[in-house]
PDB file of C-alpha atoms in Angstrom:
ATOM      1  CA  MET N   1     -58.111 -37.389  -8.556  1.00  0.00           C
ATOM      2  CA  LYS N   2     -55.900 -34.821  -6.797  1.00  0.00           C
ATOM      3  CA  PHE N   3     -56.188 -32.332  -9.638  1.00  0.00           C
ATOM      4  CA  ASN N   4     -59.985 -32.193  -9.705  1.00  0.00           C
ATOM      5  CA  THR N   5     -61.768 -28.984  -8.748  1.00  0.00           C
ATOM      6  CA  LYS N   6     -65.249 -28.195  -7.418  1.00  0.00           C
ATOM      7  CA  HIS N   7     -66.227 -27.131 -10.920  1.00  0.00           C
ATOM      8  CA  LYS N   8     -64.414 -28.733 -13.839  1.00  0.00           C
ATOM      9  CA  LEU N   9     -62.603 -26.058 -15.830  1.00  0.00           C
ATOM     10  CA  LYS N  10     -62.607 -26.637 -19.591  1.00  0.00           C
ATOM     11  CA  PHE N  11     -61.602 -24.907 -22.793  1.00  0.00           C
ATOM     12  CA  ARG N  12     -64.538 -23.525 -24.748  1.00  0.00           C
ATOM     13  CA  PRO N  13     -65.808 -25.176 -27.936  1.00  0.00           C
ATOM     14  CA  ASP N  14     -63.938 -22.478 -29.876  1.00  0.00           C
ATOM     15  CA  GLY N  15     -60.677 -23.642 -28.266  1.00  0.00           C
ATOM     16  CA  THR N  16     -60.143 -20.700 -25.917  1.00  0.00           C
ATOM     17  CA  PHE N  17     -59.982 -20.310 -22.146  1.00  0.00           C
ATOM     18  CA  ARG N  18     -60.307 -16.858 -20.597  1.00  0.00           C
ATOM     19  CA  VAL N  19     -58.781 -15.942 -17.230  1.00  0.00           C
ATOM     20  CA  VAL N  20     -59.135 -12.516 -15.652  1.00  0.00           C
ATOM     21  CA  MET N  21     -57.034 -11.433 -12.679  1.00  0.00           C
ATOM     22  CA  MET N  22     -58.295  -8.628 -10.426  1.00  0.00           C
ATOM     23  CA  SER N  23     -55.928  -7.433  -7.715  1.00  0.00           C
ATOM     24  CA  ASP N  24     -56.085  -4.887  -4.933  1.00  0.00           C
ATOM     25  CA  ILE N  25     -59.814  -4.461  -4.503  1.00  0.00           C
ATOM     26  CA  GLN N  26     -58.626  -3.510  -1.014  1.00  0.00           C
ATOM     27  CA  GLU N  27     -62.062  -2.929   0.501  1.00  0.00           C
ATOM     28  CA  SER N  28     -64.219  -3.885   3.478  1.00  0.00           C
ATOM     29  CA  ALA N  29     -67.972  -4.157   3.947  1.00  0.00           C
ATOM     30  CA  GLN N  30     -67.908  -0.319   4.123  1.00  0.00           C
ATOM     31  CA  TYR N  31     -66.866  -0.073   0.490  1.00  0.00           C
ATOM     32  CA  ASP N  32     -66.646   2.524  -2.245  1.00  0.00           C
ATOM     33  CA  PRO N  33     -69.423   1.659  -4.755  1.00  0.00           C
ATOM     34  CA  ARG N  34     -67.007   2.320  -7.601  1.00  0.00           C
ATOM     35  CA  SER N  35     -64.929  -0.670  -6.512  1.00  0.00           C
ATOM     36  CA  LEU N  36     -67.866  -3.051  -6.770  1.00  0.00           C
ATOM     37  CA  ARG N  37     -68.815  -1.487 -10.085  1.00  0.00           C
ATOM     38  CA  SER N  38     -65.244  -2.067 -11.251  1.00  0.00           C
ATOM     39  CA  VAL N  39     -65.607  -5.808 -10.624  1.00  0.00           C
ATOM     40  CA  GLU N  40     -68.900  -5.879 -12.523  1.00  0.00           C
ATOM     41  CA  VAL N  41     -67.449  -4.023 -15.518  1.00  0.00           C
ATOM     42  CA  ILE N  42     -64.423  -6.306 -15.725  1.00  0.00           C
ATOM     43  CA  LEU N  43     -66.604  -9.415 -15.698  1.00  0.00           C
ATOM     44  CA  ASP N  44     -68.965  -8.041 -18.339  1.00  0.00           C
ATOM     45  CA  GLU N  45     -66.132  -7.082 -20.682  1.00  0.00           C
ATOM     46  CA  ALA N  46     -63.820 -10.052 -20.030  1.00  0.00           C
ATOM     47  CA  ASP N  47     -66.479 -12.786 -20.163  1.00  0.00           C
ATOM     48  CA  PRO N  48     -64.067 -15.027 -18.224  1.00  0.00           C
ATOM     49  CA  ASP N  49     -64.094 -18.769 -17.664  1.00  0.00           C
ATOM     50  CA  LEU N  50     -62.105 -18.245 -14.446  1.00  0.00           C
ATOM     51  CA  VAL N  51     -61.537 -15.266 -12.149  1.00  0.00           C
ATOM     52  CA  ILE N  52     -58.451 -14.917  -9.959  1.00  0.00           C
ATOM     53  CA  LEU N  53     -58.689 -12.464  -7.065  1.00  0.00           C
ATOM     54  CA  GLY N  54     -55.035 -11.463  -6.973  1.00  0.00           C
ATOM     55  CA  GLY N  55     -54.457 -10.456  -3.373  1.00  0.00           C
ATOM     56  CA  ASP N  56     -55.127  -7.465  -1.127  1.00  0.00           C
ATOM     57  CA  ASN N  57     -58.710  -8.419  -1.784  1.00  0.00           C
ATOM     58  CA  CYS N  58     -59.707  -6.799   1.491  1.00  0.00           C
ATOM     59  CA  PHE N  59     -58.043  -4.029   3.479  1.00  0.00           C
ATOM     60  CA  GLY N  60     -57.078  -6.066   6.510  1.00  0.00           C
ATOM     61  CA  PRO N  61     -56.530  -3.267   9.050  1.00  0.00           C
ATOM     62  CA  GLU N  62     -60.163  -2.202   8.595  1.00  0.00           C
ATOM     63  CA  ILE N  63     -61.640  -5.682   9.124  1.00  0.00           C
ATOM     64  CA  GLN N  64     -62.937  -5.821  12.682  1.00  0.00           C
ATOM     65  CA  ASN N  65     -63.956  -9.460  13.088  1.00  0.00           C
ATOM     66  CA  LYS N  66     -65.007 -12.640  11.307  1.00  0.00           C
ATOM     67  CA  GLU N  67     -68.510 -11.334  10.577  1.00  0.00           C
ATOM     68  CA  ASP N  68     -67.086  -8.184   8.999  1.00  0.00           C
ATOM     69  CA  LEU N  69     -64.767 -10.253   6.800  1.00  0.00           C
ATOM     70  CA  LYS N  70     -67.619 -12.527   5.765  1.00  0.00           C
ATOM     71  CA  SER N  71     -69.712  -9.513   4.771  1.00  0.00           C
ATOM     72  CA  PHE N  72     -66.894  -8.174   2.599  1.00  0.00           C
ATOM     73  CA  ILE N  73     -66.323 -11.549   0.895  1.00  0.00           C
ATOM     74  CA  ASP N  74     -70.042 -12.024   0.287  1.00  0.00           C
ATOM     75  CA  ILE N  75     -70.327  -8.587  -1.328  1.00  0.00           C
ATOM     76  CA  PHE N  76     -67.309  -8.815  -3.621  1.00  0.00           C
ATOM     77  CA  THR N  77     -67.769 -12.417  -4.746  1.00  0.00           C
ATOM     78  CA  ALA N  78     -71.470 -11.925  -5.514  1.00  0.00           C
ATOM     79  CA  PRO N  79     -70.698 -10.680  -9.063  1.00  0.00           C
ATOM     80  CA  MET N  80     -69.072 -14.040  -9.891  1.00  0.00           C
ATOM     81  CA  GLU N  81     -71.617 -16.062  -7.962  1.00  0.00           C
ATOM     82  CA  LYS N  82     -74.650 -14.559  -9.690  1.00  0.00           C
ATOM     83  CA  ARG N  83     -73.025 -15.055 -13.120  1.00  0.00           C
ATOM     84  CA  GLY N  84     -71.998 -18.632 -12.314  1.00  0.00           C
ATOM     85  CA  ILE N  85     -68.311 -17.940 -12.997  1.00  0.00           C
ATOM     86  CA  PRO N  86     -65.737 -20.121 -11.188  1.00  0.00           C
ATOM     87  CA  TRP N  87     -63.278 -18.059  -9.181  1.00  0.00           C
ATOM     88  CA  ALA N  88     -60.247 -18.551  -6.976  1.00  0.00           C
ATOM     89  CA  HIS N  89     -58.203 -16.273  -4.764  1.00  0.00           C
ATOM     90  CA  ILE N  90     -54.742 -15.661  -3.425  1.00  0.00           C
ATOM     91  CA  PHE N  91     -53.838 -13.632  -0.368  1.00  0.00           C
ATOM     92  CA  GLY N  92     -51.746 -10.471  -0.403  1.00  0.00           C
ATOM     93  CA  ASN N  93     -50.108  -8.638   2.466  1.00  0.00           C
ATOM     94  CA  HIS N  94     -53.318  -6.824   3.485  1.00  0.00           C
ATOM     95  CA  ASP N  95     -55.306 -10.067   3.531  1.00  0.00           C
ATOM     96  CA  HIS N  96     -52.754 -11.366   6.007  1.00  0.00           C
ATOM     97  CA  ASP N  97     -53.308  -8.227   8.086  1.00  0.00           C
ATOM     98  CA  VAL N  98     -56.720  -9.590   9.095  1.00  0.00           C
ATOM     99  CA  GLU N  99     -56.528 -10.798  12.686  1.00  0.00           C
ATOM    100  CA  LEU N 100     -58.210 -14.124  12.047  1.00  0.00           C
ATOM    101  CA  ASP N 101     -56.916 -17.676  11.904  1.00  0.00           C
ATOM    102  CA  LEU N 102     -55.929 -18.463   8.300  1.00  0.00           C
ATOM    103  CA  ASP N 103     -57.998 -21.644   8.249  1.00  0.00           C
ATOM    104  CA  GLU N 104     -61.113 -19.686   9.233  1.00  0.00           C
ATOM    105  CA  HIS N 105     -60.254 -16.940   6.754  1.00  0.00           C
ATOM    106  CA  GLN N 106     -59.837 -19.439   3.920  1.00  0.00           C
ATOM    107  CA  ALA N 107     -63.005 -21.308   4.837  1.00  0.00           C
ATOM    108  CA  LEU N 108     -65.092 -18.149   4.387  1.00  0.00           C
ATOM    109  CA  TYR N 109     -63.946 -17.978   0.763  1.00  0.00           C
ATOM    110  CA  GLU N 110     -64.233 -21.688  -0.012  1.00  0.00           C
ATOM    111  CA  ALA N 111     -67.803 -21.854   1.337  1.00  0.00           C
ATOM    112  CA  HIS N 112     -69.067 -20.044  -1.768  1.00  0.00           C
ATOM    113  CA  PRO N 113     -70.561 -22.313  -4.433  1.00  0.00           C
ATOM    114  CA  MET N 114     -68.484 -21.001  -7.355  1.00  0.00           C
ATOM    115  CA  CYS N 115     -65.200 -20.826  -5.443  1.00  0.00           C
ATOM    116  CA  VAL N 116     -62.648 -23.313  -6.819  1.00  0.00           C
ATOM    117  CA  SER N 117     -59.820 -22.183  -4.532  1.00  0.00           C
ATOM    118  CA  LYS N 118     -57.694 -24.831  -2.921  1.00  0.00           C
ATOM    119  CA  HIS N 119     -55.355 -24.540   0.025  1.00  0.00           C
ATOM    120  CA  THR N 120     -52.237 -26.091   1.479  1.00  0.00           C
ATOM    121  CA  GLY N 121     -52.059 -27.305   5.059  1.00  0.00           C
ATOM    122  CA  SER N 122     -50.737 -25.618   8.162  1.00  0.00           C
ATOM    123  CA  ASP N 123     -47.338 -27.281   7.621  1.00  0.00           C
ATOM    124  CA  ILE N 124     -46.690 -24.992   4.623  1.00  0.00           C
ATOM    125  CA  HIS N 125     -46.334 -21.219   4.774  1.00  0.00           C
ATOM    126  CA  GLY N 126     -49.220 -19.232   3.390  1.00  0.00           C
ATOM    127  CA  LYS N 127     -52.613 -20.719   2.743  1.00  0.00           C
ATOM    128  CA  THR N 128     -53.579 -19.902  -0.841  1.00  0.00           C
ATOM    129  CA  ASN N 129     -51.154 -22.130  -2.715  1.00  0.00           C
ATOM    130  CA  PHE N 130     -53.059 -24.037  -5.414  1.00  0.00           C
ATOM    131  CA  VAL N 131     -53.062 -25.490  -8.913  1.00  0.00           C
ATOM    132  CA  LEU N 132     -56.198 -25.559 -11.060  1.00  0.00           C
ATOM    133  CA  PRO N 133     -56.219 -27.874 -14.116  1.00  0.00           C
ATOM    134  CA  ILE N 134     -57.895 -26.796 -17.361  1.00  0.00           C
ATOM    135  CA  PHE N 135     -59.123 -29.644 -19.581  1.00  0.00           C
ATOM    136  CA  ASN N 136     -59.210 -29.774 -23.389  1.00  0.00           C
ATOM    137  CA  LYS N 137     -61.720 -31.474 -25.698  1.00  0.00           C
ATOM    138  CA  LYS N 138     -59.968 -34.819 -25.196  1.00  0.00           C
ATOM    139  CA  ASP N 139     -60.507 -34.459 -21.435  1.00  0.00           C
ATOM    140  CA  GLU N 140     -56.762 -34.016 -20.941  1.00  0.00           C
ATOM    141  CA  ILE N 141     -55.168 -31.357 -18.751  1.00  0.00           C
ATOM    142  CA  ALA N 142     -53.826 -28.824 -21.249  1.00  0.00           C
ATOM    143  CA  LEU N 143     -53.272 -25.778 -19.003  1.00  0.00           C
ATOM    144  CA  ALA N 144     -52.697 -25.145 -15.300  1.00  0.00           C
ATOM    145  CA  VAL N 145     -53.436 -21.990 -13.323  1.00  0.00           C
ATOM    146  CA  TRP N 146     -51.275 -21.755 -10.201  1.00  0.00           C
ATOM    147  CA  GLY N 147     -51.525 -19.586  -7.119  1.00  0.00           C
ATOM    148  CA  ILE N 148     -48.733 -18.854  -4.642  1.00  0.00           C
ATOM    149  CA  ASP N 149     -49.321 -17.026  -1.364  1.00  0.00           C
ATOM    150  CA  THR N 150     -46.685 -14.318  -0.887  1.00  0.00           C
ATOM    151  CA  ASN N 151     -47.447 -13.985   2.829  1.00  0.00           C
ATOM    152  CA  CYS N 152     -46.776 -10.790   4.800  1.00  0.00           C
ATOM    153  CA  GLN N 153     -43.806  -9.547   6.832  1.00  0.00           C
ATOM    154  CA  LEU N 154     -42.378 -13.032   7.095  1.00  0.00           C
ATOM    155  CA  GLU N 155     -38.898 -13.914   8.202  1.00  0.00           C
ATOM    156  CA  GLN N 156     -37.655 -16.791   6.083  1.00  0.00           C
ATOM    157  CA  SER N 157     -35.001 -18.380   8.249  1.00  0.00           C
ATOM    158  CA  ALA N 158     -32.344 -20.977   7.538  1.00  0.00           C
ATOM    159  CA  GLU N 159     -34.375 -23.318   9.763  1.00  0.00           C
ATOM    160  CA  TRP N 160     -36.618 -24.176   6.816  1.00  0.00           C
ATOM    161  CA  VAL N 161     -33.675 -24.994   4.587  1.00  0.00           C
ATOM    162  CA  GLU N 162     -32.154 -27.226   7.243  1.00  0.00           C
ATOM    163  CA  GLN N 163     -35.491 -28.974   7.797  1.00  0.00           C
ATOM    164  CA  CYS N 164     -35.737 -29.649   4.064  1.00  0.00           C
ATOM    165  CA  LYS N 165     -32.265 -31.141   4.103  1.00  0.00           C
ATOM    166  CA  ARG N 166     -33.117 -33.352   7.077  1.00  0.00           C
ATOM    167  CA  ASP N 167     -36.233 -34.535   5.257  1.00  0.00           C
ATOM    168  CA  GLY N 168     -34.203 -35.306   2.148  1.00  0.00           C
ATOM    169  CA  HIS N 169     -35.892 -32.604   0.046  1.00  0.00           C
ATOM    170  CA  LEU N 170     -33.174 -30.848  -1.928  1.00  0.00           C
ATOM    171  CA  LEU N 171     -34.042 -28.389  -4.648  1.00  0.00           C
ATOM    172  CA  PRO N 172     -31.938 -28.459  -7.832  1.00  0.00           C
ATOM    173  CA  ILE N 173     -31.231 -24.704  -7.629  1.00  0.00           C
ATOM    174  CA  GLU N 174     -29.662 -22.389  -5.106  1.00  0.00           C
ATOM    175  CA  ILE N 175     -32.234 -20.735  -2.857  1.00  0.00           C
ATOM    176  CA  ASN N 176     -31.191 -17.530  -1.126  1.00  0.00           C
ATOM    177  CA  SER N 177     -32.309 -18.113   2.428  1.00  0.00           C
ATOM    178  CA  THR N 178     -30.362 -16.871   5.420  1.00  0.00           C
ATOM    179  CA  PRO N 179     -31.299 -16.294   9.073  1.00  0.00           C
ATOM    180  CA  ASP N 180     -31.709 -12.562   8.507  1.00  0.00           C
ATOM    181  CA  ASP N 181     -33.788 -12.746   5.335  1.00  0.00           C
ATOM    182  CA  TYR N 182     -36.694 -10.392   5.846  1.00  0.00           C
ATOM    183  CA  ALA N 183     -39.199  -8.819   3.526  1.00  0.00           C
ATOM    184  CA  TYR N 184     -41.631  -6.134   4.636  1.00  0.00           C
ATOM    185  CA  TRP N 185     -44.232  -6.822   1.961  1.00  0.00           C
ATOM    186  CA  GLY N 186     -43.976 -10.602   1.885  1.00  0.00           C
ATOM    187  CA  MET N 187     -41.911 -13.643   1.021  1.00  0.00           C
ATOM    188  CA  ILE N 188     -42.286 -17.042  -0.631  1.00  0.00           C
ATOM    189  CA  CYS N 189     -40.780 -19.641   1.665  1.00  0.00           C
ATOM    190  CA  VAL N 190     -38.790 -22.761   0.903  1.00  0.00           C
ATOM    191  CA  ASP N 191     -41.608 -25.122   1.818  1.00  0.00           C
ATOM    192  CA  GLN N 192     -43.836 -23.362  -0.738  1.00  0.00           C
ATOM    193  CA  LEU N 193     -41.144 -23.804  -3.382  1.00  0.00           C
ATOM    194  CA  LEU N 194     -41.018 -27.490  -2.546  1.00  0.00           C
ATOM    195  CA  TRP N 195     -44.788 -27.725  -2.803  1.00  0.00           C
ATOM    196  CA  TYR N 196     -44.742 -26.177  -6.291  1.00  0.00           C
ATOM    197  CA  TYR N 197     -41.795 -28.296  -7.424  1.00  0.00           C
ATOM    198  CA  ASN N 198     -43.254 -31.597  -6.217  1.00  0.00           C
ATOM    199  CA  THR N 199     -46.769 -30.803  -7.461  1.00  0.00           C
ATOM    200  CA  SER N 200     -45.421 -29.769 -10.856  1.00  0.00           C
ATOM    201  CA  ILE N 201     -43.584 -33.073 -11.187  1.00  0.00           C
ATOM    202  CA  GLU N 202     -46.685 -34.990 -10.086  1.00  0.00           C
ATOM    203  CA  LEU N 203     -48.788 -33.142 -12.663  1.00  0.00           C
ATOM    204  CA  GLU N 204     -46.282 -33.932 -15.403  1.00  0.00           C
ATOM    205  CA  LYS N 205     -46.324 -37.625 -14.480  1.00  0.00           C
ATOM    206  CA  ASN N 206     -50.126 -37.617 -14.422  1.00  0.00           C
ATOM    207  CA  VAL N 207     -50.433 -36.024 -17.877  1.00  0.00           C
ATOM    208  CA  GLY N 208     -47.346 -37.527 -19.473  1.00  0.00           C
ATOM    209  CA  LYS N 209     -45.789 -34.163 -20.302  1.00  0.00           C
ATOM    210  CA  LYS N 210     -45.187 -30.751 -18.787  1.00  0.00           C
ATOM    211  CA  VAL N 211     -48.345 -28.666 -18.593  1.00  0.00           C
ATOM    212  CA  PRO N 212     -48.086 -24.976 -19.567  1.00  0.00           C
ATOM    213  CA  GLY N 213     -49.081 -22.738 -16.706  1.00  0.00           C
ATOM    214  CA  LEU N 214     -50.052 -19.257 -15.550  1.00  0.00           C
ATOM    215  CA  LEU N 215     -48.694 -18.437 -12.084  1.00  0.00           C
ATOM    216  CA  CYS N 216     -50.544 -15.801 -10.043  1.00  0.00           C
ATOM    217  CA  MET N 217     -49.101 -14.159  -6.943  1.00  0.00           C
ATOM    218  CA  HIS N 218     -49.471 -10.834  -5.205  1.00  0.00           C
ATOM    219  CA  VAL N 219     -45.971  -9.486  -4.541  1.00  0.00           C
ATOM    220  CA  PRO N 220     -43.752  -9.784  -7.630  1.00  0.00           C
ATOM    221  CA  PRO N 221     -40.492 -11.761  -7.706  1.00  0.00           C
ATOM    222  CA  ASN N 222     -37.263  -9.826  -8.090  1.00  0.00           C
ATOM    223  CA  GLU N 223     -36.954 -10.480 -11.815  1.00  0.00           C
ATOM    224  CA  TYR N 224     -39.700  -7.892 -12.310  1.00  0.00           C
ATOM    225  CA  GLN N 225     -37.205  -5.278 -11.109  1.00  0.00           C
ATOM    226  CA  ILE N 226     -34.734  -6.316 -13.807  1.00  0.00           C
ATOM    227  CA  THR N 227     -37.284  -5.896 -16.579  1.00  0.00           C
ATOM    228  CA  ARG N 228     -38.640  -2.664 -15.091  1.00  0.00           C
ATOM    229  CA  ASP N 229     -35.130  -1.201 -15.015  1.00  0.00           C
ATOM    230  CA  ASN N 230     -34.428  -2.306 -18.601  1.00  0.00           C
ATOM    231  CA  PRO N 231     -37.637  -1.631 -20.554  1.00  0.00           C
ATOM    232  CA  GLU N 232     -35.832  -1.239 -23.869  1.00  0.00           C
ATOM    233  CA  LYS N 233     -34.517  -4.795 -23.623  1.00  0.00           C
ATOM    234  CA  TYR N 234     -37.395  -6.616 -21.886  1.00  0.00           C
ATOM    235  CA  GLY N 235     -40.476  -4.398 -22.088  1.00  0.00           C
ATOM    236  CA  ARG N 236     -43.588  -5.154 -24.120  1.00  0.00           C
ATOM    237  CA  GLY N 237     -45.734  -2.195 -23.072  1.00  0.00           C
ATOM    238  CA  GLY N 238     -47.635  -0.635 -20.199  1.00  0.00           C
ATOM    239  CA  ASN N 239     -46.820   1.642 -17.275  1.00  0.00           C
ATOM    240  CA  TYR N 240     -44.059   1.038 -14.735  1.00  0.00           C
ATOM    241  CA  ASP N 241     -43.633   4.389 -12.995  1.00  0.00           C
ATOM    242  CA  GLU N 242     -44.367   3.153  -9.462  1.00  0.00           C
ATOM    243  CA  GLY N 243     -41.615   1.739  -7.252  1.00  0.00           C
ATOM    244  CA  PHE N 244     -41.014  -2.011  -7.317  1.00  0.00           C
ATOM    245  CA  CYS N 245     -42.092  -2.797  -3.699  1.00  0.00           C
ATOM    246  CA  GLY N 246     -40.860  -6.377  -4.005  1.00  0.00           C
ATOM    247  CA  MET N 247     -39.756  -9.095  -1.619  1.00  0.00           C
ATOM    248  CA  GLY N 248     -36.323  -7.692  -0.785  1.00  0.00           C
ATOM    249  CA  GLN N 249     -34.528 -11.024  -0.775  1.00  0.00           C
ATOM    250  CA  ASP N 250     -34.766 -13.317  -3.797  1.00  0.00           C
ATOM    251  CA  PRO N 251     -37.141 -16.168  -2.876  1.00  0.00           C
ATOM    252  CA  GLY N 252     -36.011 -18.313  -5.814  1.00  0.00           C
ATOM    253  CA  ILE N 253     -39.451 -18.827  -7.347  1.00  0.00           C
ATOM    254  CA  PHE N 254     -38.487 -17.500 -10.790  1.00  0.00           C
ATOM    255  CA  LYS N 255     -35.368 -19.671 -10.935  1.00  0.00           C
ATOM    256  CA  LEU N 256     -37.433 -22.687  -9.987  1.00  0.00           C
ATOM    257  CA  VAL N 257     -40.245 -22.209 -12.506  1.00  0.00           C
ATOM    258  CA  ARG N 258     -37.658 -21.572 -15.223  1.00  0.00           C
ATOM    259  CA  TYR N 259     -35.889 -24.793 -14.224  1.00  0.00           C
ATOM    260  CA  ARG N 260     -39.140 -26.762 -14.335  1.00  0.00           C
ATOM    261  CA  GLY N 261     -40.055 -25.239 -17.683  1.00  0.00           C
ATOM    262  CA  ASP N 262     -43.848 -25.363 -17.290  1.00  0.00           C
ATOM    263  CA  ILE N 263     -44.818 -21.800 -16.290  1.00  0.00           C
ATOM    264  CA  CYS N 264     -45.105 -19.546 -19.333  1.00  0.00           C
ATOM    265  CA  ALA N 265     -46.501 -16.453 -17.576  1.00  0.00           C
ATOM    266  CA  ILE N 266     -46.482 -14.831 -14.120  1.00  0.00           C
ATOM    267  CA  SER N 267     -49.054 -12.210 -13.133  1.00  0.00           C
ATOM    268  CA  CYS N 268     -48.828 -10.008 -10.025  1.00  0.00           C
ATOM    269  CA  GLY N 269     -50.644  -7.149  -8.338  1.00  0.00           C
ATOM    270  CA  HIS N 270     -49.446  -5.179  -5.287  1.00  0.00           C
ATOM    271  CA  THR N 271     -48.263  -1.989  -7.017  1.00  0.00           C
ATOM    272  CA  HIS N 272     -51.466  -0.130  -7.871  1.00  0.00           C
ATOM    273  CA  MET N 273     -50.135   2.013 -10.717  1.00  0.00           C
ATOM    274  CA  ASN N 274     -48.056  -0.519 -12.664  1.00  0.00           C
ATOM    275  CA  ASP N 275     -49.686  -2.416 -15.519  1.00  0.00           C
ATOM    276  CA  TYR N 276     -46.421  -3.273 -17.246  1.00  0.00           C
ATOM    277  CA  GLU N 277     -45.822  -6.302 -19.456  1.00  0.00           C
ATOM    278  CA  SER N 278     -42.357  -7.728 -20.118  1.00  0.00           C
ATOM    279  CA  GLU N 279     -40.551 -10.943 -20.980  1.00  0.00           C
ATOM    280  CA  TYR N 280     -37.511 -12.349 -19.206  1.00  0.00           C
ATOM    281  CA  GLU N 281     -35.705 -15.583 -20.018  1.00  0.00           C
ATOM    282  CA  GLY N 282     -38.686 -16.877 -21.978  1.00  0.00           C
ATOM    283  CA  ILE N 283     -41.309 -16.173 -19.306  1.00  0.00           C
ATOM    284  CA  ARG N 284     -43.791 -13.329 -19.759  1.00  0.00           C
ATOM    285  CA  LEU N 285     -44.289 -11.099 -16.714  1.00  0.00           C
ATOM    286  CA  PHE N 286     -47.378  -8.982 -16.004  1.00  0.00           C
ATOM    287  CA  TRP N 287     -48.674  -6.418 -13.528  1.00  0.00           C
ATOM    288  CA  ASP N 288     -52.413  -5.740 -13.406  1.00  0.00           C
ATOM    289  CA  ALA N 289     -52.620  -2.364 -11.588  1.00  0.00           C
ATOM    290  CA  CYS N 290     -55.543  -2.225  -9.103  1.00  0.00           C
ATOM    291  CA  CYS N 291     -59.229  -3.000  -9.306  1.00  0.00           C
ATOM    292  CA  GLY N 292     -60.465  -0.982  -6.328  1.00  0.00           C
ATOM    293  CA  TYR N 293     -61.127   2.749  -6.210  1.00  0.00           C
ATOM    294  CA  ARG N 294     -60.674   3.541  -2.533  1.00  0.00           C
ATOM    295  CA  CYS N 295     -56.972   2.678  -2.481  1.00  0.00           C
ATOM    296  CA  TYR N 296     -54.342   4.909  -4.087  1.00  0.00           C
ATOM    297  CA  GLY N 297     -53.794   4.571  -7.837  1.00  0.00           C
ATOM    298  CA  VAL N 298     -54.251   6.193 -11.230  1.00  0.00           C
ATOM    299  CA  ASP N 299     -57.934   6.166 -12.126  1.00  0.00           C
ATOM    300  CA  GLU N 300     -57.262   5.697 -15.849  1.00  0.00           C
ATOM    301  CA  ARG N 301     -55.333   2.483 -15.104  1.00  0.00           C
ATOM    302  CA  ARG N 302     -57.733   0.806 -12.666  1.00  0.00           C
ATOM    303  CA  GLY N 303     -59.133  -2.522 -13.819  1.00  0.00           C
ATOM    304  CA  GLY N 304     -58.104  -6.144 -14.331  1.00  0.00           C
ATOM    305  CA  ARG N 305     -55.937  -8.176 -16.680  1.00  0.00           C
ATOM    306  CA  LEU N 306     -57.414 -10.645 -19.144  1.00  0.00           C
ATOM    307  CA  PHE N 307     -55.567 -13.697 -20.475  1.00  0.00           C
ATOM    308  CA  VAL N 308     -56.903 -15.627 -23.460  1.00  0.00           C
ATOM    309  CA  PHE N 309     -55.308 -19.047 -23.897  1.00  0.00           C
ATOM    310  CA  ASN N 310     -55.615 -21.241 -26.982  1.00  0.00           C
ATOM    311  CA  GLU N 311     -56.150 -24.968 -26.590  1.00  0.00           C
ATOM    312  CA  ALA N 312     -53.937 -25.784 -29.594  1.00  0.00           C
ATOM    313  CA  ASN N 313     -50.932 -24.029 -28.020  1.00  0.00           C
ATOM    314  CA  PRO N 314     -51.474 -22.568 -24.531  1.00  0.00           C
ATOM    315  CA  THR N 315     -47.978 -21.058 -24.485  1.00  0.00           C
ATOM    316  CA  GLN N 316     -49.141 -18.634 -27.184  1.00  0.00           C
ATOM    317  CA  PHE N 317     -51.707 -16.407 -25.502  1.00  0.00           C
ATOM    318  CA  GLU N 318     -53.054 -12.881 -25.569  1.00  0.00           C
ATOM    319  CA  SER N 319     -53.258 -10.500 -22.619  1.00  0.00           C
ATOM    320  CA  HIS N 320     -54.471  -6.954 -22.071  1.00  0.00           C
ATOM    321  CA  MET N 321     -55.835  -4.690 -19.367  1.00  0.00           C
ATOM    322  CA  ILE N 322     -59.544  -4.004 -19.023  1.00  0.00           C
ATOM    323  CA  ARG N 323     -60.016  -0.424 -17.803  1.00  0.00           C
ATOM    324  CA  THR N 324     -63.057   0.482 -15.749  1.00  0.00           C
ATOM    325  CA  LEU N 325     -62.998   4.263 -15.409  1.00  0.00           C
ATOM    326  CA  GLY N 326     -66.237   5.816 -16.646  1.00  0.00           C
ATOM    327  CA  LYS N 327     -67.880   2.516 -17.542  1.00  0.00           C
TER     328      LYS N 327
END
């Protein structure tokens, strides 16, 4: 079945499923020991059923070659591997800075026994676009964890929109995509939106109803800026004193997930000091600060974000940051 994974992901006997997202490790094989310790502490405290590496996993400009990248991946996935915890990853802008073919890059991750990452083909922008099904006691898919690759310094041209039209793929919302759309930090492209939309519909048909989902990406969509600028109206807690550093142009991903009505939460990294939580148009939005210690940040905020979903109603979930300073 298309929605199978290397390791079947299931709710626990107590009806919970625990996901922890760790973003911006931003290291290489020449790492700060505190960053590796941070990963270990998060895993020990979170006791997760699934780990999402939320982008900028490595610091791409420092990666010299394929062997160097492999060494980094081996080091920073070992904490999950030795604990037998399934994990998946998305790429951030610094992962895309690595001068290595994306297929080779992705293969280094997927070679690990506990890696449940999936990938889209070369005909779709990005590489780490995936959906991971979570099964309940009845062996039904009750929750989905999605990943979207936010790319790096991509120009999203009108060519993609025109190609979609020629292929007969029309989205039911307006997507802002013009020849001069450009985002320094990254962009979600139209073909990725189509992939999510079509896969979401296929999942609904397979299950017989819409499946609640957590969507993980690195660079936040523009709706984060709205909630950050209006914390009294949308805020639910946390820090938001770092600049937005978003995609510039609106990629349309928030509009699309709201239209589909299956995603109940979006979690992003990218800004190392923000760990803000908000809610906008019925979808909860999260930042998870940074996990690594060599990159800039506020030491007291470094860590990862835990989500605890309930099998009886996955749309009602708990989330909080796990801090690692001094542990």
